[in-house]
Amino acid sequence: MTGEATTGQAAAKSADDKPDQMGSGTRSDGGSRAAHRFDENEDFGVSLAYSLEVFRRWWRIQVVETVDQPAVIAARREEAYTSPRFLFMLAMSAGIAILGMLLSSPAVVIGAMLIAPLIGPIIGAGFALAIGDYGWLAGSVRALVAGTALGIGLTALIVFVSPLQTITPEIASRTQPNLFDLGVAVFSALAGSYAMIRGREGTIVGVAIATALMPPLAAVGFGLATANWTVFWGASLLYVTNLMTIALVATLMARLYGFSHTLSERQTNWQTVMIVVIFVALATPLFFSLRQIVWETNAARQIRATLVASFESDVRISQIDFDLDSDPITVEATVLTPETSSVAERQSEESLSVLLGKPVLLDLTQFLVGTELEAETAEIAAARARERRDDVVAARELGKSLALLAGADDRSVVVDRENRRAVVRAGRLEAAGLATYRSIEQRVAEDYPEWRVELIPPPIPLPTIPFAEGELTPDGLANLELVAWAAQRLGLPLALDGGSPETREIAAEILAEAGVEPQLVIGGPVMQARWATDAGE
């Protein structure tokens, strides 16, 4: 009985198991796959955690522990405070920057970037935030405030006394921050922080930092001096945005390399609260600037997408310009399309007004093209038309610059766009000699290298040509070159009075090489160049 019962129970159990195995086969396989996936996820999680732990250990041992943090902090402290050297170098950088921007000379602006005096207190503020050093942070902030005030005041003074007060492209490009400007600030901070942490400071770091700070600071001074509040506030926003970005990125880099509160002296609770408040104060304007930049970037994308969507056929946007600050928002666009649309402009205006939340005024130009080759041809034609317009604008700016610098009116300037030649007959500038006029010509020629610039000076008295022991002195050679330049520009006959026969021959040969044939006149012991006009003979 016992054996039968046992056998029956075993059979029943076996029978009970079979339906479950058969009927639930799918669930059994699914459970097996789920368990397998769980094992895979668990293995992946363990592997990821292990990899992260290995990386953290490598970073701490191979990177963080190789940095001499006390030495880095000592070096950064030394350059973060206000000092006579800091203020002098900042004044020089600001002066060079505003002059370069007034002359629209990128080369001169780069000269201001090479000095980069603001790098010390900005990076210092970032490191001070990272380690929680209130005293260091306060000193860096004072240096930044003093440097900013000095830079704005000096540039405003230079602009106020300068005859040039027009908004040049160098100034206009610093009046509205965008994602590219923000990228410059981020990469500048990364490069500057890394170089200072690893002890690899160099000129390139100063160039990177100054690229994002000194030109906008000079533009702020220009806006203040000319009472142009659009330039003032736009450049101020760019300056503050870049400054905050650099300081905060420097803080993050310092923390990444192991700089923490353990490296600073013990702080009071009040100082800790102040550091947190300053950090938030730095981040707040950056947040609003980023929000504005993101809005403008999205607006630009929406404008392009709306223009394309307003045509049933494929279109190519050849040119698009817009002003999001105007009221209404203005948009000028040129499109290449195989089928023109009479309602595209109106539909785009309505759609953009809804999307942007402001009235939009659209000026849409449509070029009808049928094939890809025609589209490319039309786009090339449109590009050439833009180049011609830009050339006209450049010629007009060149004429105004020449007239302003040479003390002449616009009627005294002749601009030949076909031959890329500009000539101005200068007026008499008080206490100005020939060297001043030649310097003006050279300065304008450097700003417009594609043009041949000629400034005709007034027929003012010519300089003496000094010799020493029968040899031409350096001043004599410089004066001869100046005389030759003036004679070429004015086209007047020239005479050399005085000196010995030998020195007159030497001077005549040098002038002949420049294409000037002077009259040689016997006179006193000192050679004097003069205009050989009929009235003077």
XYZ file of C-alpha atoms in Angstrom:
537
model
C 0.000 0.000 0.000
C 2.695 2.277 0.931
C 4.552 1.540 -2.255
C 1.430 1.997 -4.366
C 0.624 5.249 -2.692
C 4.090 6.443 -3.205
C 3.993 5.393 -6.804
C 0.599 7.066 -7.317
C 1.757 10.268 -5.725
C 4.817 10.331 -7.884
C 2.728 9.719 -10.984
C 0.286 12.400 -10.004
C 3.088 14.810 -9.386
C 4.581 13.901 -12.727
C 1.190 14.373 -14.363
C 0.677 17.671 -12.655
C 4.081 18.870 -13.769
C 3.557 18.021 -17.417
C 0.613 20.324 -18.134
C 2.414 23.159 -16.460
C 5.466 22.495 -18.512
C 3.456 22.194 -21.708
C 0.865 24.832 -21.126
C 3.258 27.292 -19.606
C 6.113 26.712 -21.941
C 5.945 30.207 -23.331
C 5.946 31.799 -19.916
C 8.810 29.595 -18.864
C 10.890 30.644 -21.885
C 9.929 34.311 -21.373
C 10.971 34.146 -17.777
C 14.236 32.617 -18.841
C 14.880 35.440 -21.367
C 13.896 38.074 -18.808
C 16.261 36.549 -16.316
C 18.945 36.515 -18.999
C 18.346 40.177 -19.782
C 18.427 40.982 -16.103
C 21.750 39.193 -15.823
C 23.058 41.135 -18.832
C 21.917 44.462 -17.387
C 23.373 43.564 -14.038
C 26.659 42.595 -15.672
C 26.662 45.830 -17.697
C 25.980 47.873 -14.578
C 28.762 46.139 -12.690
C 31.107 46.571 -15.643
C 30.236 50.278 -15.988
C 30.678 50.878 -12.265
C 34.015 49.078 -12.365
C 35.154 51.097 -15.394
C 34.165 54.349 -13.716
C 36.010 53.364 -10.563
C 39.115 52.497 -12.590
C 38.892 55.850 -14.415
C 38.419 57.793 -11.162
C 41.393 56.032 -9.639
C 43.524 56.714 -12.724
C 42.431 60.368 -12.785
C 43.255 60.827 -9.098
C 46.645 59.132 -9.257
C 47.879 60.027 -12.755
C 46.371 63.513 -13.083
C 45.215 65.144 -9.856
C 48.118 63.989 -7.694
C 50.646 65.164 -10.294
C 49.473 68.796 -9.902
C 51.363 70.892 -7.389
C 48.223 72.558 -6.095
C 49.835 74.845 -3.467
C 52.272 76.146 -6.095
C 49.452 76.767 -8.593
C 47.435 78.626 -5.958
C 50.435 80.741 -4.975
C 51.074 81.695 -8.604
C 47.424 82.531 -9.236
C 47.183 84.658 -6.081
C 50.135 86.753 -7.194
C 48.397 87.785 -10.425
C 44.848 88.170 -9.131
C 45.051 91.434 -7.206
C 45.052 95.085 -8.189
C 48.554 96.439 -8.774
C 50.172 99.319 -10.681
C 51.412 96.857 -13.310
C 47.913 95.392 -13.775
C 46.300 98.817 -14.176
C 49.012 100.059 -16.558
C 48.840 96.998 -18.806
C 45.032 97.122 -18.825
C 45.104 100.792 -19.841
C 47.514 99.995 -22.681
C 45.387 97.060 -23.850
C 42.186 99.122 -23.730
C 43.791 102.005 -25.625
C 45.112 99.747 -28.372
C 41.780 97.910 -28.625
C 39.633 101.024 -29.048
C 42.024 102.580 -31.595
C 42.040 99.366 -33.591
C 38.259 99.221 -33.497
C 37.881 102.870 -34.506
C 40.167 102.243 -37.475
C 38.474 98.897 -38.140
C 41.883 97.241 -38.100
C 41.839 93.602 -36.920
C 45.639 93.605 -36.722
C 45.612 96.420 -34.163
C 42.857 94.726 -32.150
C 44.982 91.589 -32.052
C 47.758 93.721 -30.577
C 45.436 94.528 -27.667
C 44.641 90.841 -27.265
C 48.318 89.983 -26.837
C 48.492 91.929 -23.571
C 45.520 90.196 -21.891
C 45.691 91.844 -18.431
C 42.314 90.517 -17.266
C 43.380 86.885 -17.247
C 44.810 87.052 -13.716
C 41.808 88.237 -11.692
C 39.272 86.261 -13.759
C 41.040 82.931 -13.399
C 41.860 83.908 -9.812
C 38.164 84.401 -9.073
C 37.422 80.996 -10.547
C 40.046 79.263 -8.409
C 38.936 81.187 -5.326
C 35.383 79.947 -5.843
C 36.658 76.393 -6.271
C 38.541 76.336 -2.952
C 36.209 78.664 -1.047
C 38.779 81.362 -0.315
C 36.770 84.508 0.428
C 39.761 86.833 0.762
C 41.189 85.790 -2.583
C 37.778 86.053 -4.247
C 37.192 89.542 -2.834
C 40.607 90.718 -4.068
C 39.986 89.310 -7.555
C 36.572 90.955 -7.749
C 38.056 94.307 -6.695
C 40.700 93.972 -9.420
C 38.040 93.179 -12.010
C 35.884 96.129 -10.958
C 38.855 98.502 -11.011
C 40.067 97.166 -14.366
C 36.615 97.344 -15.916
C 36.064 100.922 -14.717
C 39.504 101.986 -15.955
C 39.009 100.301 -19.332
C 35.594 101.865 -19.924
C 36.701 105.295 -18.731
C 39.880 105.371 -20.829
C 38.231 104.095 -24.012
C 35.363 106.548 -23.571
C 37.853 109.411 -23.218
C 39.766 108.356 -26.345
C 36.558 108.129 -28.365
C 35.301 111.463 -27.009
C 38.398 113.364 -28.199
C 38.773 111.355 -31.406
C 37.521 112.687 -34.756
C 36.468 109.107 -35.601
C 33.169 108.218 -33.931
C 31.498 106.033 -36.544
C 30.419 102.474 -35.787
C 32.930 100.318 -37.622
C 32.483 96.581 -38.334
C 34.887 95.812 -35.476
C 32.580 97.672 -33.067
C 29.309 96.380 -34.525
C 30.458 92.759 -34.180
C 30.801 93.222 -30.406
C 27.306 94.535 -29.712
C 25.312 91.303 -29.623
C 26.414 88.029 -27.987
C 25.728 84.789 -29.825
C 26.616 81.133 -29.487
C 29.943 81.648 -31.244
C 30.971 84.339 -28.751
C 29.939 82.035 -25.923
C 31.997 79.256 -27.477
C 35.037 81.554 -27.600
C 34.590 82.281 -23.882
C 34.231 78.589 -22.984
C 37.264 77.472 -24.961
C 39.242 80.439 -23.661
C 38.471 79.441 -20.076
C 39.321 75.794 -20.728
C 42.630 76.699 -22.356
C 43.534 79.277 -19.730
C 42.633 77.072 -16.758
C 44.457 74.046 -18.119
C 47.589 76.021 -18.953
C 47.706 77.566 -15.486
C 47.042 74.297 -13.687
C 49.672 72.415 -15.667
C 52.162 75.301 -15.603
C 52.098 75.982 -19.327
C 51.228 79.672 -19.457
C 51.959 81.320 -22.775
C 50.950 84.101 -25.063
C 48.306 81.940 -26.730
C 46.380 81.777 -23.464
C 46.364 85.549 -23.170
C 45.148 85.851 -26.758
C 42.299 83.422 -26.082
C 41.139 85.221 -22.941
C 41.470 88.736 -24.367
C 39.585 87.698 -27.513
C 36.463 87.320 -25.396
C 36.883 90.356 -23.117
C 38.924 93.372 -24.153
C 37.202 94.250 -27.472
C 33.694 94.221 -25.943
C 34.976 96.319 -23.026
C 36.310 98.878 -25.516
C 32.965 98.828 -27.329
C 31.247 99.658 -24.024
C 33.464 102.747 -23.745
C 32.582 103.717 -27.323
C 28.863 103.456 -26.579
C 29.265 105.579 -23.453
C 31.275 108.304 -25.220
C 28.884 108.548 -28.169
C 25.715 108.097 -26.068
C 24.838 105.152 -28.293
C 22.986 103.024 -25.774
C 22.369 100.200 -28.220
C 26.118 99.697 -28.529
C 26.634 100.310 -24.804
C 24.142 97.747 -23.532
C 24.853 95.199 -26.252
C 28.614 95.282 -25.636
C 28.022 95.275 -21.862
C 25.930 92.121 -22.165
C 28.641 90.450 -24.244
C 31.350 91.509 -21.781
C 29.456 90.326 -18.697
C 28.398 87.073 -20.378
C 31.936 86.212 -21.392
C 33.404 87.246 -18.037
C 30.931 85.085 -16.094
C 31.425 82.172 -18.468
C 35.196 82.260 -18.122
C 35.054 82.540 -14.320
C 32.550 79.695 -13.900
C 34.321 77.377 -16.360
C 37.592 78.077 -14.539
C 35.855 77.076 -11.287
C 34.701 73.776 -12.774
C 38.147 73.049 -14.221
C 39.779 73.735 -10.856
C 37.348 71.407 -9.108
C 37.966 68.765 -11.751
C 41.694 68.906 -10.986
C 41.135 68.422 -7.276
C 41.166 72.003 -5.998
C 38.791 72.079 -3.021
C 38.101 73.865 0.276
C 40.813 71.807 1.995
C 43.411 74.027 0.294
C 42.169 77.272 1.841
C 42.239 78.634 5.311
C 39.237 77.960 7.470
C 36.334 80.190 6.531
C 33.541 81.520 8.709
C 29.937 80.620 7.965
C 29.328 84.185 6.819
C 32.154 83.985 4.299
C 30.855 80.645 3.047
C 27.426 82.161 2.520
C 29.005 85.092 0.694
C 30.854 82.758 -1.682
C 27.621 80.910 -2.465
C 25.849 84.231 -3.057
C 28.622 85.424 -5.381
C 28.502 82.144 -7.310
C 24.751 82.518 -7.773
C 25.239 86.172 -8.746
C 27.714 85.088 -11.396
C 25.422 82.379 -12.716
C 22.232 84.484 -12.853
C 23.194 86.952 -15.633
C 24.803 84.090 -17.520
C 21.498 82.195 -17.333
C 19.545 85.142 -18.752
C 22.176 85.700 -21.446
C 22.008 82.047 -22.432
C 18.232 82.223 -22.571
C 18.456 85.241 -24.884
C 21.077 83.563 -27.059
C 19.010 80.367 -27.289
C 15.927 82.401 -28.228
C 17.788 84.201 -30.994
C 19.241 80.932 -32.292
C 15.804 79.315 -32.355
C 14.347 82.414 -34.009
C 16.958 82.229 -36.772
C 16.163 78.559 -37.331
C 12.413 79.256 -37.389
C 12.864 82.049 -39.921
C 14.750 79.781 -42.311
C 12.325 76.875 -41.843
C 9.275 79.099 -42.340
C 10.653 80.575 -45.570
C 11.334 77.114 -46.973
C 7.899 75.814 -45.910
C 6.090 78.701 -47.600
C 6.982 77.288 -51.048
C 5.452 74.150 -52.498
C 8.566 73.394 -54.548
C 12.146 73.000 -53.371
C 13.815 76.333 -52.705
C 17.310 77.385 -51.817
C 17.898 80.347 -49.517
C 20.618 82.411 -51.143
C 20.763 85.216 -48.588
C 19.009 86.037 -45.345
C 19.439 88.994 -42.985
C 17.272 89.843 -40.005
C 17.099 92.231 -37.070
C 15.383 90.693 -34.052
C 15.716 93.868 -31.961
C 13.743 96.106 -34.296
C 10.014 96.671 -33.964
C 8.660 95.162 -36.105
C 11.271 92.465 -36.679
C 12.764 92.967 -40.148
C 13.750 90.070 -42.391
C 15.360 90.387 -45.821
C 15.752 87.165 -47.791
C 16.612 86.035 -51.300
C 15.500 82.591 -52.472
C 16.105 80.539 -55.610
C 12.997 78.615 -56.657
C 11.795 76.712 -59.750
C 8.309 78.146 -59.175
C 7.625 81.567 -57.724
C 4.904 82.062 -55.148
C 2.720 85.151 -54.849
C 1.588 84.296 -51.319
C 4.894 83.131 -49.824
C 5.821 86.552 -48.465
C 2.443 87.154 -46.798
C 2.203 83.627 -45.395
C 5.747 83.780 -44.042
C 5.081 87.138 -42.370
C 1.949 85.793 -40.674
C 3.595 82.555 -39.561
C 6.702 84.302 -38.234
C 4.621 86.860 -36.337
C 2.891 83.997 -34.530
C 6.085 82.026 -33.909
C 8.162 84.987 -32.712
C 5.399 86.757 -30.840
C 6.145 90.111 -32.526
C 5.139 91.742 -35.801
C 7.443 90.782 -38.686
C 8.191 92.803 -41.821
C 9.525 90.515 -44.565
C 11.214 91.617 -47.794
C 11.383 88.490 -49.942
C 13.151 88.416 -53.330
C 12.517 85.372 -55.546
C 14.758 84.256 -58.419
C 13.160 81.814 -60.834
C 15.493 78.919 -61.702
C 14.687 75.640 -63.398
C 17.716 73.392 -63.067
C 20.486 72.881 -60.566
C 22.887 74.612 -62.947
C 20.557 77.594 -63.219
C 20.259 77.684 -59.435
C 24.016 77.744 -59.054
C 24.298 80.428 -61.735
C 21.659 82.557 -60.038
C 23.311 82.099 -56.671
C 26.670 83.155 -58.119
C 25.008 86.211 -59.669
C 23.396 87.067 -56.336
C 26.732 86.641 -54.573
C 28.409 88.945 -57.074
C 25.660 91.498 -56.557
C 26.285 91.343 -52.802
C 29.997 91.772 -53.421
C 29.299 94.863 -55.512
C 27.094 96.284 -52.769
C 29.781 95.530 -50.195
C 32.349 97.127 -52.475
C 30.257 100.288 -52.713
C 29.908 100.384 -48.925
C 33.663 99.835 -48.472
C 34.449 102.601 -50.980
C 32.101 104.960 -49.166
C 33.692 104.155 -45.805
C 37.164 104.602 -47.293
C 36.205 108.021 -48.654
C 34.773 109.130 -45.314
C 37.836 107.917 -43.420
C 40.199 109.696 -45.788
C 38.236 112.942 -45.647
C 37.979 112.847 -41.865
C 41.623 112.009 -41.215
C 42.958 114.400 -43.851
C 40.888 117.352 -42.672
C 39.114 117.630 -46.021
C 35.515 117.565 -47.207
C 33.978 114.727 -49.207
C 34.417 116.652 -52.468
C 38.204 116.481 -52.027
C 38.148 112.672 -52.174
C 38.147 110.720 -55.439
C 37.412 106.995 -55.171
C 37.954 104.903 -58.320
C 36.327 101.526 -57.582
C 37.266 100.010 -60.925
C 40.994 100.582 -60.411
C 40.822 100.286 -56.588
C 42.369 103.726 -56.148
C 41.491 106.503 -53.693
C 42.971 110.020 -53.766
C 42.355 112.828 -51.289
C 43.671 116.385 -51.266
C 44.333 117.060 -47.607
C 43.490 120.285 -45.867
C 45.894 122.123 -43.612
C 46.063 120.468 -40.215
C 47.325 122.637 -37.385
C 50.961 121.927 -36.444
C 51.097 119.039 -38.925
C 54.196 118.399 -41.000
C 54.716 116.203 -44.028
C 55.420 113.230 -41.758
C 51.904 113.521 -40.302
C 50.272 113.452 -43.723
C 52.355 110.518 -44.865
C 51.481 108.674 -41.645
C 47.768 109.203 -42.328
C 48.165 107.783 -45.826
C 50.017 104.732 -44.531
C 47.445 104.135 -41.791
C 44.519 104.185 -44.225
C 46.434 102.012 -46.698
C 46.970 99.399 -43.980
C 43.248 99.362 -43.194
C 42.365 98.961 -46.888
C 45.158 96.763 -48.296
C 43.267 96.079 -51.526
C 43.211 99.781 -52.397
C 45.926 102.130 -53.608
C 45.587 105.121 -51.309
C 47.181 108.476 -52.173
C 47.031 111.543 -49.950
C 48.072 114.839 -51.505
C 49.491 117.092 -48.792
C 49.323 120.884 -48.904
C 52.514 122.550 -50.288
C 53.969 123.280 -46.870
C 57.694 124.063 -46.337
C 60.061 121.146 -46.831
C 62.618 119.946 -44.254
C 66.393 120.323 -44.237
C 68.634 117.463 -45.385
C 71.388 117.090 -42.759
C 74.801 115.625 -43.619
C 77.686 114.773 -41.284
C 81.233 114.769 -42.654
C 79.965 114.435 -46.194
C 77.706 111.490 -45.321
C 73.933 111.546 -45.214
C 72.637 111.116 -41.654
C 69.679 108.808 -40.826
C 67.500 111.890 -40.318
C 68.700 113.246 -43.646
C 67.753 110.016 -45.416
C 64.333 109.988 -43.769
C 63.764 113.607 -44.786
C 64.816 112.868 -48.366
C 62.312 110.016 -48.580
C 59.640 112.337 -47.192
C 60.539 115.028 -49.729
C 60.377 112.493 -52.568
C 56.941 111.331 -51.412
C 55.625 114.894 -51.239
C 57.035 115.738 -54.681
C 55.387 112.638 -56.196
C 52.020 113.448 -54.644
C 52.007 117.177 -55.476
C 53.772 116.990 -58.832
C 55.652 120.231 -58.140
C 59.264 120.930 -59.167
C 61.805 120.531 -56.380
C 65.028 122.342 -55.565
C 67.916 121.542 -53.209
C 69.665 124.630 -51.839
C 72.991 124.646 -50.079
C 75.473 122.013 -49.034
C 78.590 121.099 -50.946
C 78.521 119.990 -54.575
C 79.223 116.436 -53.434
C 76.332 116.307 -50.931
C 73.940 117.831 -53.471
C 74.890 115.085 -55.939
C 74.334 112.395 -53.309
C 70.889 113.772 -52.469
C 70.013 114.193 -56.165
C 70.867 110.543 -56.893
C 68.607 109.317 -54.075
C 65.742 111.496 -55.308
C 66.309 110.345 -58.897
C 65.851 106.727 -57.782
C 62.391 107.747 -56.539
C 61.581 109.385 -59.876
C 62.184 112.998 -58.767
C 64.660 115.249 -60.620
C 65.576 118.192 -58.361
C 67.177 121.492 -59.283
C 70.539 121.970 -57.564
C 71.167 125.494 -56.272
C 74.292 126.803 -54.609
C 73.514 128.084 -51.140
C 74.579 127.933 -47.516
C 76.311 125.106 -45.652
C 73.010 123.366 -44.682
C 71.043 121.720 -47.459
C 67.416 122.875 -47.636
C 64.728 121.289 -49.795
C 62.108 123.670 -51.208
C 59.491 123.898 -53.891
C 60.992 125.415 -57.090
C 57.875 127.301 -58.138
C 57.947 130.357 -60.356
C 57.064 132.535 -57.407
C 59.955 131.201 -55.443
C 62.563 131.745 -58.130
